[in-house]
Structure formats: structure tokens, C-alpha cells
Amino acid sequence: MYPKAIENYFAPTDVAEVLTLLHQYGEQAKLLAGGQSLMPLMKLRLVESQTIIDLNQVAALDDIREEDGRLHIGALARHADVATHPLILQSYALLADAARNIGDPQIRNRGTIAGSLVHADPSADYPPAVMALDGQLVVAKADGGTRTVALDDFLAGPLMSDIGEDELVTRIEIPAPAARSGGAYAKHSQVAGDFAIISVAAHITLDPSGICQQASIVVGGVMPKPGRAEQAAGLLQGKALDAPLLTQAGEAAAEEVETEDDVRASAAYRSQLIRVTVPEVVRQASTRAEE
Amino acid sequence: MATANAWVGQSIKRKEDHRLLVGEGQYLPDIVLPRMVVMGFVRSIYAHAKITSIDTTQAAALPGVRAVLTGADVKHLGSVLSDMSTPNLPGETNRPIFWPLSIDEVKYVGDPLAVVVARDKYTLEDAIELVDVEYEPLDIVIDPEYALQADAPRLYPDWGDNVLYHQHIPAGDAEAAFAQADLVIKERFRCHRTGGQPMETRGCLATYNPGEGLTLWLTTQRPHIKRHLLAEYLNLPHSQVRVIMPKDMGGAFGTKAPLYREELMACHLAMKLRRPVKWIENRQESLMNVGQGRDQIHQLELALKKDGTILGLRDRILADCGDARTAIYVGFAMPFLGAMYLINGYDIPNVDIDLTCVVTNKACLTPSRAFGSFAGRFALDRAVEMAARALEIDPVEIRLKNAIKTFPHVSAVGVHVDSGDFPGSFAKACAALDYDNFRQEQSEAWQNGRYLGVGFSMGVEISGVPSEVLVPMERQPGFGVATVQFDAHGKVQVAEGDSPHGQGHETTIAQVVAGELGLSPEDIYVTYGDTHSGPFAAGTIGSRGASYTLSAAVLAARALRPKMANIAAHLLHIEAGEDDFVFRDGHAILTRDESQRVPIAKIAEVALLSPTELPPGMEAGLEHTSHFEAETAGMHSCNVHAAQVEVSPDTGEYKILRYVAVDDAGQPINPMVVRGQIHGGVAMGIGNACMEEFIYDENGQQLTTTLLDYHIPSSLDLPHIETIEHNVPSPHTPLGSKGKGEGTPGMVPAAVANAIEDALQPLGVKITDLPLTPERIWKLIQAAQSKD
């Protein structure tokens, strides 16, 4: 449980410097943000990295603010900050729900949102929540350019994401929800703070009469990455969210999202959890939308 | 004159906690010696394989590496197990032959086959990776039932089969009992592999010089026993072996009771290299090697009369002991004791128990709290529940009908139970749960689609193990021992033979000695753990602290009082003896004239610093050692636990709404410490019963070697645990105290399973297997519904 020798350790203080180092060291470099996945992997010698670029000295990478109708979350924002930030609690409660569910207080104090998304564990808490909110990642490139990519496209598979060797995620952007919107997130895990057997994130917009105008439902804990329950969400569109409809949506989600067996649970049990959890989460999201 | 012990029953804060809370505990890793090197193991990646070659050249050539040894280098040490380190039990035993490192063949994933010594932990792990091992995989046995088949691969070819131990325990006339039965419950119960996983993993630090011999700092529950076995194995005179348990140890739960191959290796290397050798097990190694307990199948039959009277029991127990390569317990001492304790709190006159312990390609079973009996108690309390349902008798009523009623009681298989009160304990549990009204609440809930249930379990927990049992079972004594010794300033050192690591001895022993001597707990300091400064005893096992060890301290303190009285009388120039004095408030006080008093500090000073003031002819010093052995073949604590749950029929998820533990501590010394033991025991029981499982795949690869996969509950996963005292003082200890904590996890699985099954009565599920994961419950619901 001790890592291989590390040849180079850098602690740059701005993004440009990070990008230069990434350009220089390429695939042998690993970025250290909160270290909550990287450090265990290095100690288990599943990751043997010769060069560590520590991002923790980079200024202004942990900002949380609203700008131009979008929520900006700096790459280094810790889970504990996301879970408790007034702006997020007020308008993006779903994200705070997800952050609160991650690990334990020590992990939440260190772990970062971009670190989690880049790590791309299909059972992690953030990916379904950020997907349900149509979140995007802003990626800085060594050549000075930037690109913006939807999380749906960024997540490529289990522990695989669309990030180049010389790229750095600098922030997450989430469009501000329309009026009368609400979201919720719930997770089933074997013990508190564990990775999900199944998690469900839902985001709903209602019209003044309570009719669902927009819905997105994303399921985590499935392979190869969190899955959108589009048919389930489609069922809700243009309708009042009564109990039979929610049950139907649960059935649809269980039907459309493919599940697999692993050491934590069987595929059939996962499907059942989706069936049961989707209505609960949508109900909570719509309650929040009406608040 | 004997007076009530003023400090007994006081929940004073633990003396241990300050240093632990401020980070000043002294743990094994804190001990650093000059020229120290670190040791680590190359472990098998196969469950069963021939080792065809081991190439250590690259590892040995790495700068900073001090030694690389393989099995061939330790063969001359001989096989680890001797008569002294193998349980000596009735029945048929096969004894495995093995060395600190495996030679030619590995038998489980994690099996140590080579050892590396290096200057630091980083170099060590680099070097371990460089040892090149080639294997030829062999057929494996993972399933214990398969292990019994004639065509199963053999772990030990010289045995003829895979049976490590077999024992038939008949008592009374089971056949006749079953012939008379109105109802027979016959079920197969399975308890998975789970157990203890202490916060601090195993570790040791060995150093040797020819003058003093070997000193081993070791994370252990039993330094004296280890010393004794190390001297034998390493062929050293007993005087040349010293074992020290560091002042603090991050838990053990049974896992630090056996003698392990790794610690033998550290001692051998310290002697060979003439350098201090340290070993700290990492978490993966820990999860691969220790804490794996339980793992039994019970084919249990219960014969009952219509009125619920249990006439007899049959059980065919199959225990999966893994590779059986640890000393002292050898994987089968636990299932043996579990079989002896199977009938537990029930008075069942006719039994026929057959225990078969097999070896498989898994890690050896190690002891865990509720030593051997976790699985059996689940099985029996489940079977009783099933009988109650079949006979339409209330679960409390059927238990009271069959519980031990008169004490002392000797069970059909010979377990002595000294004292207890099951009706009283059940009454308190039922009152706490408002059980009389619960059934009404339950049926209303069912009508509203909610599933509430209550489950009970009852238990007889070991309160120390007497010599009568421990000598034959583990070749060691059961007495408790303590030396109570005044220093020249009137403070008292108590050197005990146990090695506590979380049980609170520094506090509770200080309380009772203070009470016996008229001092304050602050005046008492308790020392332990060093074979060269404390008296010989078996160690901290089986809830022996408050039963045996503490009683020895009480007797030793009492033994000082006549001498203290004589000195006091001499100093007061009066004629008086022990009965004329009371020891209180730091003074020896003459009862007939309380103005006549001598500070106890003065008595100690006279006895040690100024012996010229002693009565003529009196020997100096003020100390006594007592060996306490109870005048019975068994002391026990009788307990009742109850759980109330709500189950979701859609997901099988359940919430333990109430957990009520009614426990018998005899006479609690420090009720807060007792509650802590019960809380910890229930937490461990819930983790073991509901969440934790060591999982091996079909290739014998263990899938749960990190705490990400082996799910120990945190406070967020646990209910509020309500502790209720129902104490029946032990007639055999000087203060009536009983040991608490060891057996507690064994109460949990039946209480929770019974509650879940009770809640799901309308759906008709039957729980026979652990762990109680939501998915398992959901599948049972699915199966029951598809039957309808």
C-alpha cells in the first residue's frame, strides 16, 4: 500500500502552467486534485505515475458562482462546498443531494467535482446528477484554446472520459433552471457513502398548472456509464405527475436502462430498484419544483 | 471489616480515553528501534497451485533490500503446529503440516510463499513486485460441501480426505424425542464468511541479541501464550523470549488471539539478520488473511410437542475452516465451541450434534466475537421462530417455555450456566417495545401496506472460560491473575495477566481496587502486556476481564488489608486487626473511634520507604498476587435482544427502527463501559449479519480485499441501540460481576432475521441464509409471491 517512486512533483499556481506541464509530460503525468481516487489507486499500485501535477495551488479554480444564466463550478470545488453552497441549495438542490451522498466527511472535504467526473466511475454520485442538469465541462487545452463538452458525451465508459493528455477541466457549467423547476437525487448502496448499486437523478420543470414541461431522468450504477431514461422522461412530458403515471415511468425506466450483475447486486435487483426509485425521485423533484 | 465497594457501579470516564483522544496512544507502529528494517510477504495469487519456481535475484539485487527468503530457507524450522499449539479436543483431528512460508504448494490466495526485508516500506513493496513466481494451478475446493465429496481435490494428500476435525456430540435420547414429537422443524441454515476487522491490522517488531534473547512487540490478545509457543518453536529457552503487547492496540475482536505464520517469520529474521524486524500488515493482507469467521452450514432439526416444548434437537454442522494453517485455534476450535454452545439458553434434554470441519482453499478461520457460535445461534433461534409460527405460539412464550429456568444449570452437553433470569429479561424487552400493543399496530400497518415486525433472540454468553474448559481446549489456564502492589507514595500498581485493548481495564480495575482499599481510581494504575513485568495468564479472550481478571485484582487488594490494618494499629499504638478498620477516603479508620485514622499513603510509606516503623518482625512491602478461579465449570451472562424493523416489500430494504438489548452484567463495575461493549457488539453483529461478507469467486479469488468491497457499517448504517440492564449478580465472583461483550454479536442475526420474517408474514417468506442483504430479502419475497 505504498506507491512506486514518483520522479517529478509539480505544484503550479495557474492554469497556463498546468497546461505547459501537461504538454511536456503527456501520458506519464497524473493530475492530483482531491486525490480521493488517485491516491488509493497509486497505493494499490494500480496507477503508477512518474509525474504528479498537483492542482491544489492553482488560484481561483474552486469558485462557485452564477454568470450569464449559468452556474459555474470551479474544477477544484470540494464536495463539501457543493453540498452546502447557498446558491446550489437554492436552485440546484439535486447537485447538493448528490454531493452529500459521496463517501464520508473526510472524502467530501478533499474530493473535487471535476476529479469525480473525469474519473468517470459509473457508480459515482455526481455523473447522473450533472447529466440530469445538462451540465457541461469547460476544458482548457495546451494550445491555448478551450472547448465545452456535455457530460453525456464526455463520459466514455467505466473509468474512461474524453479528456486529452494535455487538457484540463477548469469548470463545470450548468444552465440555470427555468422557473418552477426542481430536481432530486437518491441512491441505494450497501452501506452509507458507498458507490451506488443504483442511483437516480431527476430534474423536472412544471407549468403553473402543474403539468410537466420538461423532464430528465438519469440512472447511475449501470454500465458502461450512467444512462438516460428517455422514454420514462418522455412519458412525463405534457402530463400531470400523478401516481399511476410515475409508476409507469418507473416501469419504463426499468425497461429501457440496461443493468448488469456484479459483486454488489444482480441485474434483476438493479432493475427493480430503478422501477421503485424513479417514481420516488420524480415525486420529490416535482415537489421541489412547486416550492 | 468488609464494606461495599464505593466505586462499583460508577460510570466514571475512562482513564484510557484522554491519551487516545489527543493522539497520544502508543501503538505498535509508534515503536521505532535503531537499525530497524521492514518485512513484507510475497503472497499467492492462486487459490491452489504448485510453485514451480521462485526467482528472487532481481528483488535481492534491488538497493536497500536486506534479505529475500523462500520456503526452502525456513524448512529447517520445522512444522508450525506442535501438541502445545493444536487444540486437544475429543473427536478425530487431522493436523496440517506447514511452515511460516509455504513450500512447493500454495493453498489460498494470500498464502505467504516468500518474504522480503528492506530498509523502508517503499523499497519493500518494489522488491516484493520483483520476486518472480511461477505456478502450476491445481484444482480447487471452495465449497465446503464439495470438499466432502470423494472426488474433491485434497488440500493435504496425506489425510485421505478434507476433514480437519470431526466430533459427534450426543446427549440424552434424541431418537426417542423425535419419535414422540408432534412437530418437527427441519431446515438448512447457512451462515456466510464474516467476522472481525480491527481498525489496527496485525503487526510486530522483533529484535534479538544473544545476551537477552528475543523481544517481540506484537499486536496480540495473549502475550504470555505467544511467548510460550515462540520459545518452543524457535527452540529458545523460555527465559530468552519476551513478548510485549504495546500499550494501545486498535482492536482485535478475536483476530489477534491465534499465533500466525507472519510473526514467526519476523522472529526468525530478527535472529538471522541480527536487526530489529518490523512488520505491519496492510489492509488488503488483513482482509485476505484474518477476520474470516463464521462460515457454517447447519442441517438442524427440532422436535416439539404441540404446546411448544422442545423435546430434542439434531444438527449436522459443516464448518468451512479454510486452509487451517494458524496455530492455537487451527480453524476448528471455534466451530467446536459453537457446537457445544449450540443449545445455548434453551433447556433441550436430548441432542445429537455432529460437527464436521473441512479444509478449503480459503484463508483459515480466525476467532471473532461470539466465538464459533454466531451461526448456530442464528440457526436455532430461527428454528424456534419457525416452530412458534407453525404452532401458533407467541415467539416470547415459546422461548420462555424452553429457556433455562433454574440456575445453576448444566446443559445436556455439559455447559454450566451459573445464573440468569430470562423471564425478567424478556419482560423488560417487551415493556421497552410495548410488545403487548405491537401486534395490533402490526396488523393495522399491514392493512396500510406497511410491513412492521419484531424479532427476539436470547443468549447465554461466556463470562470468562474456566481452566476446566480452557486447559483441554487450548492447553492454557483459565484463571484470572493480578498483582496489586503499593508504591512508596501510596499509589497502587495493578499488574494484570490480560492484555486489554479497548475493554476499559485501566478504569474498571482501578475502580474496584480503589474501592477495596479506600482509595480513588486516580490512585491506581494498571499495567499489562509485557511478559517480563506482569503475571502469566491466558490473555484477553472470552469476556474474562470483569469475571476473572478483575476478581483476581479484588482478591489481591483484599489480601493486603490485614497487613495494612496491622501497620495502622501499630502506628496508632493500639491493638486492632483488619475487622477493626474501615478503608475509606484514603485512610484506615478505626471503626470504634473514627478520629483514630492513618492515611493509607503513610501505611505504604512505612511498608516501603521507612520500614523501621513497621511492627517488629513484619516483612516490608505491600503487595499480593491472586489467581482467581471460579468454583464452577462455567460463568455466563444471560441476555435477551429484540429488534423492530420495517421492510419495504418492493426492494427488500429494511430499517431497524428499534434495537433493544437487555443484558446481564451481574454487577456492572462501570455501566458506561458495559454499554460501550454492548454497543460495539451489536454494531459488529449488525455488520456481520446484514452487510459484511468475504466473497470468493469460483476461482478462489477473494473479491472483498478492500474496505470499499467489504462493507463494515458506519454510525450512519446503525440504529440507536437501546441498552437495558437486567443484572443477576454472579454467585461465583467476589463482586458479582460478569464479563461482557465477547458474545454480543451472536445475539443479532436471529433478532433481525426474526423481525424481518415477522414483518413479511403476509408474504410468507422464510429466512434461512445470511447475510440479510436487501437483495436477498427481495428475492425471498419474489420467490414467495411466484409460489402463490
PDB file of C-alpha atoms in Angstrom, chain B residues 287-385:
ATOM      1  CA  LEU B 287      -8.869  -8.766   4.578  1.00  0.00           C
ATOM      2  CA  MET B 288      -7.208 -11.672   2.781  1.00  0.00           C
ATOM      3  CA  ASN B 289      -5.983 -13.398   5.937  1.00  0.00           C
ATOM      4  CA  VAL B 290      -7.798 -12.585   9.130  1.00  0.00           C
ATOM      5  CA  GLY B 291     -11.206 -11.871  10.499  1.00  0.00           C
ATOM      6  CA  GLN B 292     -12.776 -14.549   8.370  1.00  0.00           C
ATOM      7  CA  GLY B 293     -15.030 -16.396  10.735  1.00  0.00           C
ATOM      8  CA  ARG B 294     -18.498 -17.999  10.984  1.00  0.00           C
ATOM      9  CA  ASP B 295     -18.969 -19.884   7.676  1.00  0.00           C
ATOM     10  CA  GLN B 296     -21.118 -22.813   8.740  1.00  0.00           C
ATOM     11  CA  ILE B 297     -23.998 -24.834   7.356  1.00  0.00           C
ATOM     12  CA  HIS B 298     -26.470 -26.255   9.840  1.00  0.00           C
ATOM     13  CA  GLN B 299     -28.927 -29.003   8.934  1.00  0.00           C
ATOM     14  CA  LEU B 300     -30.966 -28.507  12.015  1.00  0.00           C
ATOM     15  CA  GLU B 301     -33.989 -30.435  13.253  1.00  0.00           C
ATOM     16  CA  LEU B 302     -36.117 -29.540  16.200  1.00  0.00           C
ATOM     17  CA  ALA B 303     -38.639 -31.903  17.802  1.00  0.00           C
ATOM     18  CA  LEU B 304     -41.520 -30.222  19.624  1.00  0.00           C
ATOM     19  CA  LYS B 305     -44.691 -31.023  21.464  1.00  0.00           C
ATOM     20  CA  LYS B 306     -47.897 -29.213  20.479  1.00  0.00           C
ATOM     21  CA  ASP B 307     -47.556 -26.925  23.470  1.00  0.00           C
ATOM     22  CA  GLY B 308     -44.187 -25.693  22.217  1.00  0.00           C
ATOM     23  CA  THR B 309     -41.950 -27.766  24.480  1.00  0.00           C
ATOM     24  CA  ILE B 310     -38.758 -28.634  22.683  1.00  0.00           C
ATOM     25  CA  LEU B 311     -38.084 -32.316  23.138  1.00  0.00           C
ATOM     26  CA  GLY B 312     -34.918 -32.680  21.171  1.00  0.00           C
ATOM     27  CA  LEU B 313     -32.518 -31.296  18.605  1.00  0.00           C
ATOM     28  CA  ARG B 314     -30.437 -32.767  15.851  1.00  0.00           C
ATOM     29  CA  ASP B 315     -27.891 -30.781  13.955  1.00  0.00           C
ATOM     30  CA  ARG B 316     -25.402 -31.698  11.307  1.00  0.00           C
ATOM     31  CA  ILE B 317     -22.907 -28.871  11.243  1.00  0.00           C
ATOM     32  CA  LEU B 318     -20.455 -28.348   8.449  1.00  0.00           C
ATOM     33  CA  ALA B 319     -17.803 -25.705   9.081  1.00  0.00           C
ATOM     34  CA  ASP B 320     -15.613 -24.322   6.316  1.00  0.00           C
ATOM     35  CA  CYS B 321     -12.304 -23.782   8.099  1.00  0.00           C
ATOM     36  CA  GLY B 322     -10.246 -22.629   5.128  1.00  0.00           C
ATOM     37  CA  ASP B 323      -6.657 -23.819   4.954  1.00  0.00           C
ATOM     38  CA  ALA B 324      -6.362 -24.476   8.727  1.00  0.00           C
ATOM     39  CA  ARG B 325      -2.891 -23.011   8.984  1.00  0.00           C
ATOM     40  CA  THR B 326      -2.863 -20.872  12.113  1.00  0.00           C
ATOM     41  CA  ALA B 327      -1.691 -22.060  15.492  1.00  0.00           C
ATOM     42  CA  ILE B 328      -3.718 -22.373  18.721  1.00  0.00           C
ATOM     43  CA  TYR B 329      -7.133 -22.483  17.007  1.00  0.00           C
ATOM     44  CA  VAL B 330      -6.228 -24.196  13.724  1.00  0.00           C
ATOM     45  CA  GLY B 331      -9.579 -23.104  12.303  1.00  0.00           C
ATOM     46  CA  PHE B 332     -11.652 -25.649  14.235  1.00  0.00           C
ATOM     47  CA  ALA B 333     -11.607 -24.584  17.898  1.00  0.00           C
ATOM     48  CA  MET B 334     -14.336 -22.042  17.065  1.00  0.00           C
ATOM     49  CA  PRO B 335     -16.830 -24.399  15.420  1.00  0.00           C
ATOM     50  CA  PHE B 336     -16.173 -26.888  18.226  1.00  0.00           C
ATOM     51  CA  LEU B 337     -17.125 -24.398  20.919  1.00  0.00           C
ATOM     52  CA  GLY B 338     -20.006 -23.230  18.734  1.00  0.00           C
ATOM     53  CA  ALA B 339     -21.340 -26.792  18.688  1.00  0.00           C
ATOM     54  CA  MET B 340     -21.010 -27.060  22.462  1.00  0.00           C
ATOM     55  CA  TYR B 341     -22.907 -23.774  22.845  1.00  0.00           C
ATOM     56  CA  LEU B 342     -25.492 -24.525  20.194  1.00  0.00           C
ATOM     57  CA  ILE B 343     -28.386 -25.140  22.564  1.00  0.00           C
ATOM     58  CA  ASN B 344     -27.347 -22.073  24.485  1.00  0.00           C
ATOM     59  CA  GLY B 345     -30.146 -20.585  26.582  1.00  0.00           C
ATOM     60  CA  TYR B 346     -32.571 -23.369  25.721  1.00  0.00           C
ATOM     61  CA  ASP B 347     -33.063 -26.301  28.027  1.00  0.00           C
ATOM     62  CA  ILE B 348     -33.078 -29.126  25.491  1.00  0.00           C
ATOM     63  CA  PRO B 349     -32.530 -32.509  27.107  1.00  0.00           C
ATOM     64  CA  ASN B 350     -31.994 -34.677  24.030  1.00  0.00           C
ATOM     65  CA  VAL B 351     -29.493 -33.675  21.406  1.00  0.00           C
ATOM     66  CA  ASP B 352     -27.499 -35.228  18.651  1.00  0.00           C
ATOM     67  CA  ILE B 353     -24.931 -32.855  17.201  1.00  0.00           C
ATOM     68  CA  ASP B 354     -22.495 -33.896  14.545  1.00  0.00           C
ATOM     69  CA  LEU B 355     -19.754 -31.457  13.644  1.00  0.00           C
ATOM     70  CA  THR B 356     -17.574 -31.789  10.572  1.00  0.00           C
ATOM     71  CA  CYS B 357     -14.865 -29.227   9.922  1.00  0.00           C
ATOM     72  CA  VAL B 358     -13.403 -29.244   6.435  1.00  0.00           C
ATOM     73  CA  VAL B 359     -10.462 -27.541   4.809  1.00  0.00           C
ATOM     74  CA  THR B 360     -10.914 -25.483   1.639  1.00  0.00           C
ATOM     75  CA  ASN B 361      -8.768 -23.177  -0.486  1.00  0.00           C
ATOM     76  CA  LYS B 362      -9.616 -20.116   1.567  1.00  0.00           C
ATOM     77  CA  ALA B 363      -7.948 -18.281   4.426  1.00  0.00           C
ATOM     78  CA  CYS B 364      -8.038 -20.075   7.753  1.00  0.00           C
ATOM     79  CA  LEU B 365     -10.975 -19.231  10.009  1.00  0.00           C
ATOM     80  CA  THR B 366      -9.922 -16.937  12.824  1.00  0.00           C
ATOM     81  CA  PRO B 367     -11.777 -16.243  16.052  1.00  0.00           C
ATOM     82  CA  SER B 368     -14.317 -13.439  16.118  1.00  0.00           C
ATOM     83  CA  ARG B 369     -16.524 -12.211  18.956  1.00  0.00           C
ATOM     84  CA  ALA B 370     -19.272 -14.786  19.545  1.00  0.00           C
ATOM     85  CA  PHE B 371     -16.544 -17.359  19.090  1.00  0.00           C
ATOM     86  CA  GLY B 372     -17.904 -20.150  16.906  1.00  0.00           C
ATOM     87  CA  SER B 373     -21.492 -19.704  17.960  1.00  0.00           C
ATOM     88  CA  PHE B 374     -22.755 -16.918  15.684  1.00  0.00           C
ATOM     89  CA  ALA B 375     -24.012 -19.327  13.011  1.00  0.00           C
ATOM     90  CA  GLY B 376     -25.536 -21.871  15.381  1.00  0.00           C
ATOM     91  CA  ARG B 377     -27.389 -19.311  17.407  1.00  0.00           C
ATOM     92  CA  PHE B 378     -28.838 -17.867  14.233  1.00  0.00           C
ATOM     93  CA  ALA B 379     -29.926 -21.354  13.182  1.00  0.00           C
ATOM     94  CA  LEU B 380     -31.516 -22.355  16.483  1.00  0.00           C
ATOM     95  CA  ASP B 381     -33.289 -19.073  17.192  1.00  0.00           C
ATOM     96  CA  ARG B 382     -34.624 -19.130  13.606  1.00  0.00           C
ATOM     97  CA  ALA B 383     -35.858 -22.700  14.002  1.00  0.00           C
ATOM     98  CA  VAL B 384     -37.584 -21.819  17.268  1.00  0.00           C
ATOM     99  CA  GLU B 385     -39.282 -18.912  15.491  1.00  0.00           C
TER     100      GLU B 385
END
